[in-house]
Short mmCIF file of C-alpha atoms and ligand atoms in Angstrom, two decimals:
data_model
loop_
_atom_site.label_atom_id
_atom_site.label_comp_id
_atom_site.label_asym_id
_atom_site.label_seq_id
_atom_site.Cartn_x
_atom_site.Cartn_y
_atom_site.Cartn_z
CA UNK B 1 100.83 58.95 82.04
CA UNK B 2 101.72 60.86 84.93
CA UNK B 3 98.99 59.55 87.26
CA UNK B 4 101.19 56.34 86.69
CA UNK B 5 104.34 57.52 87.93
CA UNK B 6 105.74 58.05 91.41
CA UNK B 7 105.86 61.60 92.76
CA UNK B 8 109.63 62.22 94.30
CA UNK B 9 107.49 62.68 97.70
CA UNK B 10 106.34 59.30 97.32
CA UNK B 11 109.45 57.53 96.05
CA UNK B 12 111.42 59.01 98.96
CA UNK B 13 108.87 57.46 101.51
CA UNK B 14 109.33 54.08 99.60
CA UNK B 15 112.55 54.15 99.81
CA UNK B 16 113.21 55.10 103.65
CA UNK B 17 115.52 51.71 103.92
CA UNK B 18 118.51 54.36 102.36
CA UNK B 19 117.79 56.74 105.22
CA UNK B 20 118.76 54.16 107.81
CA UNK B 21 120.44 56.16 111.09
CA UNK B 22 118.43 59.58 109.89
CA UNK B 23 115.33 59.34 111.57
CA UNK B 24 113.63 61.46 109.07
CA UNK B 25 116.57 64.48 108.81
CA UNK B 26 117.51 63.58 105.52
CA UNK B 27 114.15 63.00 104.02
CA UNK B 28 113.17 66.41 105.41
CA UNK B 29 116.24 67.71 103.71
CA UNK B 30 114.88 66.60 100.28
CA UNK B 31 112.13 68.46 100.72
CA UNK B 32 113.17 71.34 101.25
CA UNK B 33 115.39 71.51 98.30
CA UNK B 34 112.70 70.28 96.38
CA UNK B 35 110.34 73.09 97.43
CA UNK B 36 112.85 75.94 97.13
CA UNK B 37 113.49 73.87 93.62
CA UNK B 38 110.47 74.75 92.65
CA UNK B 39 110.84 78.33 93.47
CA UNK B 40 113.82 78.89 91.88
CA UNK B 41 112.61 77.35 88.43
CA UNK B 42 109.95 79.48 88.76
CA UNK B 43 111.70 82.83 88.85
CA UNK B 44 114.31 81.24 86.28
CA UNK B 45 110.82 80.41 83.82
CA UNK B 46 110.33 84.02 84.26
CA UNK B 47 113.77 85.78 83.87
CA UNK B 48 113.54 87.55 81.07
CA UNK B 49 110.18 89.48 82.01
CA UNK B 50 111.22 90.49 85.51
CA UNK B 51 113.96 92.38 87.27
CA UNK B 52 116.19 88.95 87.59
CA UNK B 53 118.93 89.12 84.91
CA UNK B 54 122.26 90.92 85.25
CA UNK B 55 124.50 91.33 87.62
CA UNK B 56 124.17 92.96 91.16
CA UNK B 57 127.65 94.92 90.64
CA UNK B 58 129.19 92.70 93.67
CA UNK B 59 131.57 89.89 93.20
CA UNK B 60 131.88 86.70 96.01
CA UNK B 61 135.18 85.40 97.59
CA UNK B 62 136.18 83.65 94.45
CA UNK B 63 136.30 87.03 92.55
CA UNK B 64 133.49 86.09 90.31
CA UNK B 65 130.58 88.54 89.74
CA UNK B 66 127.78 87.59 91.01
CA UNK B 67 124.41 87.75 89.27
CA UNK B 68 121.02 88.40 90.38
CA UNK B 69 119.70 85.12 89.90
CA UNK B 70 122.74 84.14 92.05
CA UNK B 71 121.70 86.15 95.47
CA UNK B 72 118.33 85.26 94.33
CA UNK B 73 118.91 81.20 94.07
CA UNK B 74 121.11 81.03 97.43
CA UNK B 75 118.73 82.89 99.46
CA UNK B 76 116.03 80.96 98.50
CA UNK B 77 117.55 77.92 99.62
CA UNK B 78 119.50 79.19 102.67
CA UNK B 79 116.25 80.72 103.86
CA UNK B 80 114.14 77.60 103.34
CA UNK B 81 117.07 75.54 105.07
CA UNK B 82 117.40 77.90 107.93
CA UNK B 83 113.53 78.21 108.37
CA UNK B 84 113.22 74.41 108.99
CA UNK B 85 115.77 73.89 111.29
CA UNK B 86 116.44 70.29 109.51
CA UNK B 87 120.53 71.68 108.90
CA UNK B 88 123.17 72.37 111.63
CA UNK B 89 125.61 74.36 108.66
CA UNK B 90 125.64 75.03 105.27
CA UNK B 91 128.44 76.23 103.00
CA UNK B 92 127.72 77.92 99.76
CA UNK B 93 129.71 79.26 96.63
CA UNK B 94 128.29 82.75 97.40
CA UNK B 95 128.84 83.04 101.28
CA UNK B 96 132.91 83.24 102.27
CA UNK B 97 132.44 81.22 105.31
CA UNK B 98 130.40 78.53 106.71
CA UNK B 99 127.04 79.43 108.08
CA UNK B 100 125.95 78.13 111.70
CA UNK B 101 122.36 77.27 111.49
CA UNK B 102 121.39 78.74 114.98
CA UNK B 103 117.81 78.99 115.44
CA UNK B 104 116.32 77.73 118.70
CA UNK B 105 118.14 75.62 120.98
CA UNK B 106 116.93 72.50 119.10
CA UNK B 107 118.64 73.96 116.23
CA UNK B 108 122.51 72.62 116.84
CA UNK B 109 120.78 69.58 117.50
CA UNK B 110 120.52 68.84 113.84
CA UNK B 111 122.90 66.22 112.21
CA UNK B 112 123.19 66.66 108.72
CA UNK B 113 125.47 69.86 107.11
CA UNK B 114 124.57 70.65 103.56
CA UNK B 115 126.98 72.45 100.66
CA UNK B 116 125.87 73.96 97.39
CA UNK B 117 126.42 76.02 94.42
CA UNK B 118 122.82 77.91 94.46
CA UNK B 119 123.35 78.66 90.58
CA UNK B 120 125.70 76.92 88.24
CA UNK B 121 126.22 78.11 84.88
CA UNK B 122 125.50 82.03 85.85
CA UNK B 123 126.99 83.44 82.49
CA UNK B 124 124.27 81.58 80.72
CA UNK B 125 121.37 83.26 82.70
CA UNK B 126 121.13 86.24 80.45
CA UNK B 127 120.76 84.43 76.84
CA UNK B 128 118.10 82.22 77.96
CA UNK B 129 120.52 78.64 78.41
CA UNK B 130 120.00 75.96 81.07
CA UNK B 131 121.74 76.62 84.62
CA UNK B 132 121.92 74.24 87.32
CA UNK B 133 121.94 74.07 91.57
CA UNK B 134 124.12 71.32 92.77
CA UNK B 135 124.72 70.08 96.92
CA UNK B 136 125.96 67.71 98.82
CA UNK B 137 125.20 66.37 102.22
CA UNK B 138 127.36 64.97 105.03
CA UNK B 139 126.64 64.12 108.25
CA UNK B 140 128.63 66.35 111.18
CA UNK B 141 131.74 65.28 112.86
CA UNK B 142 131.80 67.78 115.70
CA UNK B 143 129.10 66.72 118.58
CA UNK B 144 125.88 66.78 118.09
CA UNK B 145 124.43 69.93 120.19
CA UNK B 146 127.34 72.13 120.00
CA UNK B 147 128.11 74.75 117.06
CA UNK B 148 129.52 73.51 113.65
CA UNK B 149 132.99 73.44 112.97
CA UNK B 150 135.45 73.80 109.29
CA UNK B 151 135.81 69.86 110.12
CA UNK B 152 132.70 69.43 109.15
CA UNK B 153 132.42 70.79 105.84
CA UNK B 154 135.90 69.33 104.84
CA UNK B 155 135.43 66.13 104.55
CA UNK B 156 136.17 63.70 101.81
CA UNK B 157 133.76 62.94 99.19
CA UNK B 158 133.89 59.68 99.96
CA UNK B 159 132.16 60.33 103.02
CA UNK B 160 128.71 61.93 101.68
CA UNK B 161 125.50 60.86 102.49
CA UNK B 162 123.34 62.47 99.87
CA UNK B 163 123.79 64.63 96.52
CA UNK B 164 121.92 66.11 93.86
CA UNK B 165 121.52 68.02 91.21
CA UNK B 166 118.89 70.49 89.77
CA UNK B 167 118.55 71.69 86.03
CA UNK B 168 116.34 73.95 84.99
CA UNK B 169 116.24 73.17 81.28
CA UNK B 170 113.52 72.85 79.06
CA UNK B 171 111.99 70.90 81.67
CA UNK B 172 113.42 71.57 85.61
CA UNK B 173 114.45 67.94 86.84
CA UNK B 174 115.83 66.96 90.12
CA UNK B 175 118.44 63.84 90.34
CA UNK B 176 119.91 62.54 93.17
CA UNK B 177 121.68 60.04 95.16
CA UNK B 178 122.06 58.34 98.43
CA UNK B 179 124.29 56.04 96.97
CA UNK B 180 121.79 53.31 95.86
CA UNK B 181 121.87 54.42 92.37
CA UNK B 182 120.89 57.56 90.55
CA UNK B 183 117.29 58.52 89.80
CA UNK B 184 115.94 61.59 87.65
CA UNK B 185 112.70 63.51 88.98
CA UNK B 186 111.02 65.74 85.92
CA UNK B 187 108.86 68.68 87.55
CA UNK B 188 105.54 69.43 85.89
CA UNK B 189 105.23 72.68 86.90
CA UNK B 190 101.22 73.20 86.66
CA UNK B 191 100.79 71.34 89.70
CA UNK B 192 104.28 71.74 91.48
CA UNK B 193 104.65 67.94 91.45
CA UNK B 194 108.26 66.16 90.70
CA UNK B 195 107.42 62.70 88.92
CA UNK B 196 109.98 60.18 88.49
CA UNK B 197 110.88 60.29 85.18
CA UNK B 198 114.46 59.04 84.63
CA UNK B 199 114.91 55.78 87.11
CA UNK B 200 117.83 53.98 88.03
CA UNK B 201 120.27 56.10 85.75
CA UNK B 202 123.11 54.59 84.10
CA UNK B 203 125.89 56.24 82.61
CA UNK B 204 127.20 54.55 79.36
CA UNK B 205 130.64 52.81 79.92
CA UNK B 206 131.76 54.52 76.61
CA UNK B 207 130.49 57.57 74.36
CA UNK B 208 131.12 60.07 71.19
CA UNK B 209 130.55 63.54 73.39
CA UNK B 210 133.77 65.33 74.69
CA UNK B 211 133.25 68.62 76.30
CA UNK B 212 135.66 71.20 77.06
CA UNK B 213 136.38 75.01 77.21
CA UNK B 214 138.45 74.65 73.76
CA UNK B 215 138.96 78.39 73.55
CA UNK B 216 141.67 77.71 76.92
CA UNK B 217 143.68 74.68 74.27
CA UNK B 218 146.69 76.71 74.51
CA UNK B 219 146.57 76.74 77.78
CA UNK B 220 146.17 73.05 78.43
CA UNK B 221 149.05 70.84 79.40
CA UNK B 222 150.22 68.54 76.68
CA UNK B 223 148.73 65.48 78.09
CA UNK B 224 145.08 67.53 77.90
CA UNK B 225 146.04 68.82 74.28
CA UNK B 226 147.00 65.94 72.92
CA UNK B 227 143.79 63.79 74.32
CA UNK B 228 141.99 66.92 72.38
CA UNK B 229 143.15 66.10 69.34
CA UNK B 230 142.94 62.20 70.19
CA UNK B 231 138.99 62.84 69.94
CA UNK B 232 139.00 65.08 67.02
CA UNK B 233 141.00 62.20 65.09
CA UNK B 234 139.31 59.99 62.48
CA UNK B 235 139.54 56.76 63.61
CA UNK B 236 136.76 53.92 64.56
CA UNK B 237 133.65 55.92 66.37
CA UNK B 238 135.94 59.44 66.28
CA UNK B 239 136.02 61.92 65.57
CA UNK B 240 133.76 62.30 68.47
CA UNK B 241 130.61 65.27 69.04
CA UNK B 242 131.78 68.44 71.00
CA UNK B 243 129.31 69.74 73.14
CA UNK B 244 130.08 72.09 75.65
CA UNK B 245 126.97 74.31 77.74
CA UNK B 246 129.30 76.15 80.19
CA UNK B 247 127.14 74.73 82.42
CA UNK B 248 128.12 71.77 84.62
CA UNK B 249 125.41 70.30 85.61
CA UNK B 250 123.70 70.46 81.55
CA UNK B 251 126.85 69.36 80.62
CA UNK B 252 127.09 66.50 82.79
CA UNK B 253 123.22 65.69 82.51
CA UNK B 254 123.65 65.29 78.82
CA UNK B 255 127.18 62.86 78.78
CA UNK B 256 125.08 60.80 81.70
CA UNK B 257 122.37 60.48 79.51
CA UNK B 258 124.26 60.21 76.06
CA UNK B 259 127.92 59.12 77.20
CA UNK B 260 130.77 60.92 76.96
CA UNK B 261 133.59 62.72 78.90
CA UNK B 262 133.63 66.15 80.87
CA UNK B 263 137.07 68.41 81.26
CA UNK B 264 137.92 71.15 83.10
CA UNK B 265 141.42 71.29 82.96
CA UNK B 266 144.41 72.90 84.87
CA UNK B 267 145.67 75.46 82.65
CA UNK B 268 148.37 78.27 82.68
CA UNK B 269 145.25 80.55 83.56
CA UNK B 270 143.75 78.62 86.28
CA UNK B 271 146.80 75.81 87.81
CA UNK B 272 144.31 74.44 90.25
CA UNK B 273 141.11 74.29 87.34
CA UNK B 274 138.14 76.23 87.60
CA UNK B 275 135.61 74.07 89.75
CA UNK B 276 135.12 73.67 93.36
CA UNK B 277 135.88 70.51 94.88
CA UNK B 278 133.21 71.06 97.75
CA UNK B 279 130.09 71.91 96.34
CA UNK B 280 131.06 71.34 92.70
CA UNK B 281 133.10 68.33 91.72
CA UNK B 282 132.41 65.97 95.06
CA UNK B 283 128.43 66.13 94.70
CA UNK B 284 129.00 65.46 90.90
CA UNK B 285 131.68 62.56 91.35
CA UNK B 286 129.11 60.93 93.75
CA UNK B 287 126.39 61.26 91.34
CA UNK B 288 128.74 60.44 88.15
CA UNK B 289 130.07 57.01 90.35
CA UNK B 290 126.84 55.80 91.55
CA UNK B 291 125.28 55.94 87.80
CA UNK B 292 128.31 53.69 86.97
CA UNK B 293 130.67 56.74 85.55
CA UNK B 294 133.64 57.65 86.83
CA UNK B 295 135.17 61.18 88.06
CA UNK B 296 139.58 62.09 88.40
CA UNK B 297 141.16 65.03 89.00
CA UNK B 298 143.79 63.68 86.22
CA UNK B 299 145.40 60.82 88.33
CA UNK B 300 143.27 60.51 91.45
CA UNK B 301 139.39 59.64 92.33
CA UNK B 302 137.75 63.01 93.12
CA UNK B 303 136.02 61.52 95.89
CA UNK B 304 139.30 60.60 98.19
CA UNK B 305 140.51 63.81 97.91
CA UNK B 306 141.38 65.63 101.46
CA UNK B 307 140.21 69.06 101.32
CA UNK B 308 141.68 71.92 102.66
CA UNK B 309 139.33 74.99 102.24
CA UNK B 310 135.96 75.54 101.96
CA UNK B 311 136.45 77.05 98.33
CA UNK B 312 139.25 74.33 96.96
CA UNK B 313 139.26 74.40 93.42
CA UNK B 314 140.67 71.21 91.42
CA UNK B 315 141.15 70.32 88.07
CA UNK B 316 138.02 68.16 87.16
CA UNK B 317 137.99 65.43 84.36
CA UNK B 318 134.30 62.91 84.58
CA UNK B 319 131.89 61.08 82.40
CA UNK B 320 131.91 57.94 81.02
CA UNK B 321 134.70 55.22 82.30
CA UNK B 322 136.82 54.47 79.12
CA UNK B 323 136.67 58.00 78.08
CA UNK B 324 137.98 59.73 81.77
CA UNK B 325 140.48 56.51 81.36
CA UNK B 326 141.78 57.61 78.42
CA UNK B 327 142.08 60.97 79.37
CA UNK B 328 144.29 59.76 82.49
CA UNK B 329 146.47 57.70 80.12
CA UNK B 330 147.05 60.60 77.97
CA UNK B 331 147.87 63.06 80.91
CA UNK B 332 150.15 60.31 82.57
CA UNK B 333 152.03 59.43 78.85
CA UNK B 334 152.85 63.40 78.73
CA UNK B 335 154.20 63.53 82.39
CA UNK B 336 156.50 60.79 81.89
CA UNK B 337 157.63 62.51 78.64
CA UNK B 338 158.51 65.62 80.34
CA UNK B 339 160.37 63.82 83.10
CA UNK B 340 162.78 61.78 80.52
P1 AHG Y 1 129.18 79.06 88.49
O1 AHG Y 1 128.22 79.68 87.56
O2 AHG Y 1 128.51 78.34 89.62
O3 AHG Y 1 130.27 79.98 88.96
O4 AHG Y 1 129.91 77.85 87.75
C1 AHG Y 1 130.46 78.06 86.48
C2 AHG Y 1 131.30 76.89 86.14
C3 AHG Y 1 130.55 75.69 85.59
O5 AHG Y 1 129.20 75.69 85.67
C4 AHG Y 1 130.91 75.66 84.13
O6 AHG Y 1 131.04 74.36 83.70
C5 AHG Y 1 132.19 76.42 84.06
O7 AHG Y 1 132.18 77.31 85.11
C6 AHG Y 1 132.32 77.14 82.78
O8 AHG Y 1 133.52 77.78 82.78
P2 AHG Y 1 134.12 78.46 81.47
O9 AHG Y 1 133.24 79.61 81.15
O10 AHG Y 1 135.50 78.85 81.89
O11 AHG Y 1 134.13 77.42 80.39
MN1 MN Y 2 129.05 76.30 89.41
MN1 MN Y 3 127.23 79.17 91.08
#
C-alpha cells in the first residue's frame, strides 16, 4: 500500500544526518531534480503523440546528434536548476562548456556544482525503449562567492557528494546516493508522488547477465574478446544471459537488480570507450560501489580517476564484483601475453 510507504520528500527529511555541512543546499537540490523528473517522464509518457521524437538536425560537442527529447530533457533541468538558485555551475553532455549559474548576487553564493547527462539512451527514444537522466554532485573548490571555475567540475569521483539516476521505464524511478547506501524511489504518476519502493539496494556479489555492444567484438581487444566468449562457455552457471538496452542507466538498473556485469569497451573504433567519465561513468561507479558493486575502467577504480576535460570519455567495465573481477583478470592475462 502506498499510503504505507515513505514519499522521497519525506525520506530525504528523515534522513538529513547525510546532509551534514549542507544546510539544506543539497536537499533543495533533490528536489529540484525530482520535480523536473517528473516533467520529463511526463513528456517521455507522451512521445509518440506529440512533436518530441526525432532529431533537431544539430549535433553537440561530442559529434553526436542530438534529439528532441535531448534539448527538451536538459532544458528542463538547467532551467529548473537555474530558476532556484540552489547551484553555483552545472556541466551537461549537451552544453560544450560549463555553465556559471549567475542569477542575483546571492547566486555565486551557492556551494554545490551539479553534472548530468539530461537523456541517456537517445537512440532508443524513437521505438518506444527506456532512457535514463544520470548526475552527479560535488561540492566547489574555488571560493565560495566568486564565479565557478574547470577545477570544479574536474574532480575525482571519489570526491562526490551526491548521485542519481532516473529511468523512465515502465514505471519512472529515481535512485540515488549520498553514500549511505542506495535507495530506489518508484513515481506514481497520478499524484506526482515518488514512494520508496526499492530500499537499501544491494547489488549481487555474482550474476548470469553480461551486457555488451557485441556487434563492436571485432573490435574489442583480446582480453575483452576472450572474457566474451568466457561467458558464452558452458561451464557451471554459464553460459550466462545477454542483455544489452543501449541504455546505461536500464542496463545498469537491471544487473543491480538481477546481477551481472556491464562493458563498454575500448575498441579500434572508439580507443578511449564510448562513455563519459563526468556525468556518465563517475555518478554510476558511485551508485554501483555504494550498492556493494564494483566499477574499473579495465585496471583502475573509476572513481580515482583524475580527469582532464569536461567531456573525458573512458572505457567503462561495472556490475557485480566477481564478474568486473573477472573481466580485469582476463584483460590483464591478454596484456601480459602481448608483452612476452
Ligand atoms: P547518450 O544517449 O546519453 O549519448 O548515451 C548513450 C550511451 C549509453 O546510454 C549507452 O549505454 C551507449 O551509449 C550505447 O552505445 P552503443 O549504441 O554504441 O551500444
Ligand atoms: Mn548517456
Ligand atoms: Mn545523453
Amino acid at each position: 500500500m502506498e499510503a504505507q510507504k515513505k514519499t522521497l520528500g519525506e525520506f530525504i527529511i528523515e534522513n538529513q544526518y547525510e546532509f551534514k555541512n549542507s544546510s539544506g543546499e543539497l536537499s533543495r537540490i533533490f528536489n529540484s531534480m525530482k520535480l523536473a523528473a517528473k516533467v520529463v517522464s511526463y513528456k517521455v509518457k507522451k512521445a509518440g503523440l506529440i512533436d518530441i521524437i526525432g532529431g533537431v538536425g544539430d549535433k553537440n560537442i561530442q559529434g553526436e546528434d542530438q534529439q528532441k527529447l535531448d534539448v527538451y530533457a536538459n532544458e528542463v533541468f538547467i532551467e529548473t536548476l537555474i530558476n532556484r538558485e540552489i547551484v553555483c555551475g552545472i556541466v551537461s553532455e549537451e552544453n560544450d562548456d560549463f555553465i556559471t549559474v549567475q542569477g542575483n548576487d546571492k547566486a555565486n553564493n551557492n556551494k554545490y556544482v551539479l553534472l548530468m547527462d539530461p537523456l541517456d539512451g537517445s537512440s532508443n527514444i524513437d521505438v518506444n525503449v527506456s532512457v535514463g537522466t544520470i548526475f552527479s554532485v560535488y561540492a566547489r573548490i574555488s571560493k565560495r562567492g566568486t564565479p565557478v571555475t574547470l577545477e570544479d567540475f574536474l574532480q575525482p569521483g571519489t570526491r562526490q557528494v551526491a548521485a542519481g539516476y532516473i529511468i523512465y521505464g515502465t514505471s519512472t524511478m529515481l535512485v540515488y546516493t549520498t553514500g549511505h547506501g542506495v535507495n530506489g524511489f518508484t513515481l506514481n504518476p497520478a499524484i506526482g508522488t515518488f514512494y520508496l519502493s526499492h530500499p537499501k539496494i544491494k547489488f549481487p556479489v555474482d550474476g548470469s547477465i553480461y551486457s555488451v555492444n557485441e556487434g563492436n567484438y571485432v573490435h574489442f581487444s583480446q582480453g575483452v574478446k576472450n572474457y566474451i566468449k568466457y561467458c558464452q562457455m558452458q561451464e557451471g552457471n554459464r553460459p550466462y544471459t545477454s542483455r544489452y538496452i543501449g541504455s546505461l542507466v536500464s542496463d545498469i538498473h537491471r544487473n543491480m537488480l538481477k546481477g551481472g556485469v556491464y562493458l563498454y569497451p575500448t575498441s579500434t573504433k572508439t580507443t578511449n570507450g564510448k562513455l563519459r567519465l563526468l556525468y556518465e561513468c563517475n555518478p554510476m561507479a558511485f551508485i554501483i560501489e555504494q550498492a556493494g558493486g564494483k566499477a574499473s575502467n579495465g585496471h583502475s577504480r573509476i572513481l580515482e580517476i583524475k580527469p582532464t576535460s569536461l567531456h573525458e570519455r573512458v572505457p567503462f567495465y561495472a556490475g557485480s564484483v566477481n564478474m568486473v573481477e573477472k573481466v580485469e583478470e582476463f584483460i590483464a592475462m591478454a596484456n601480459k601475453e602481448t608483452m612476452c
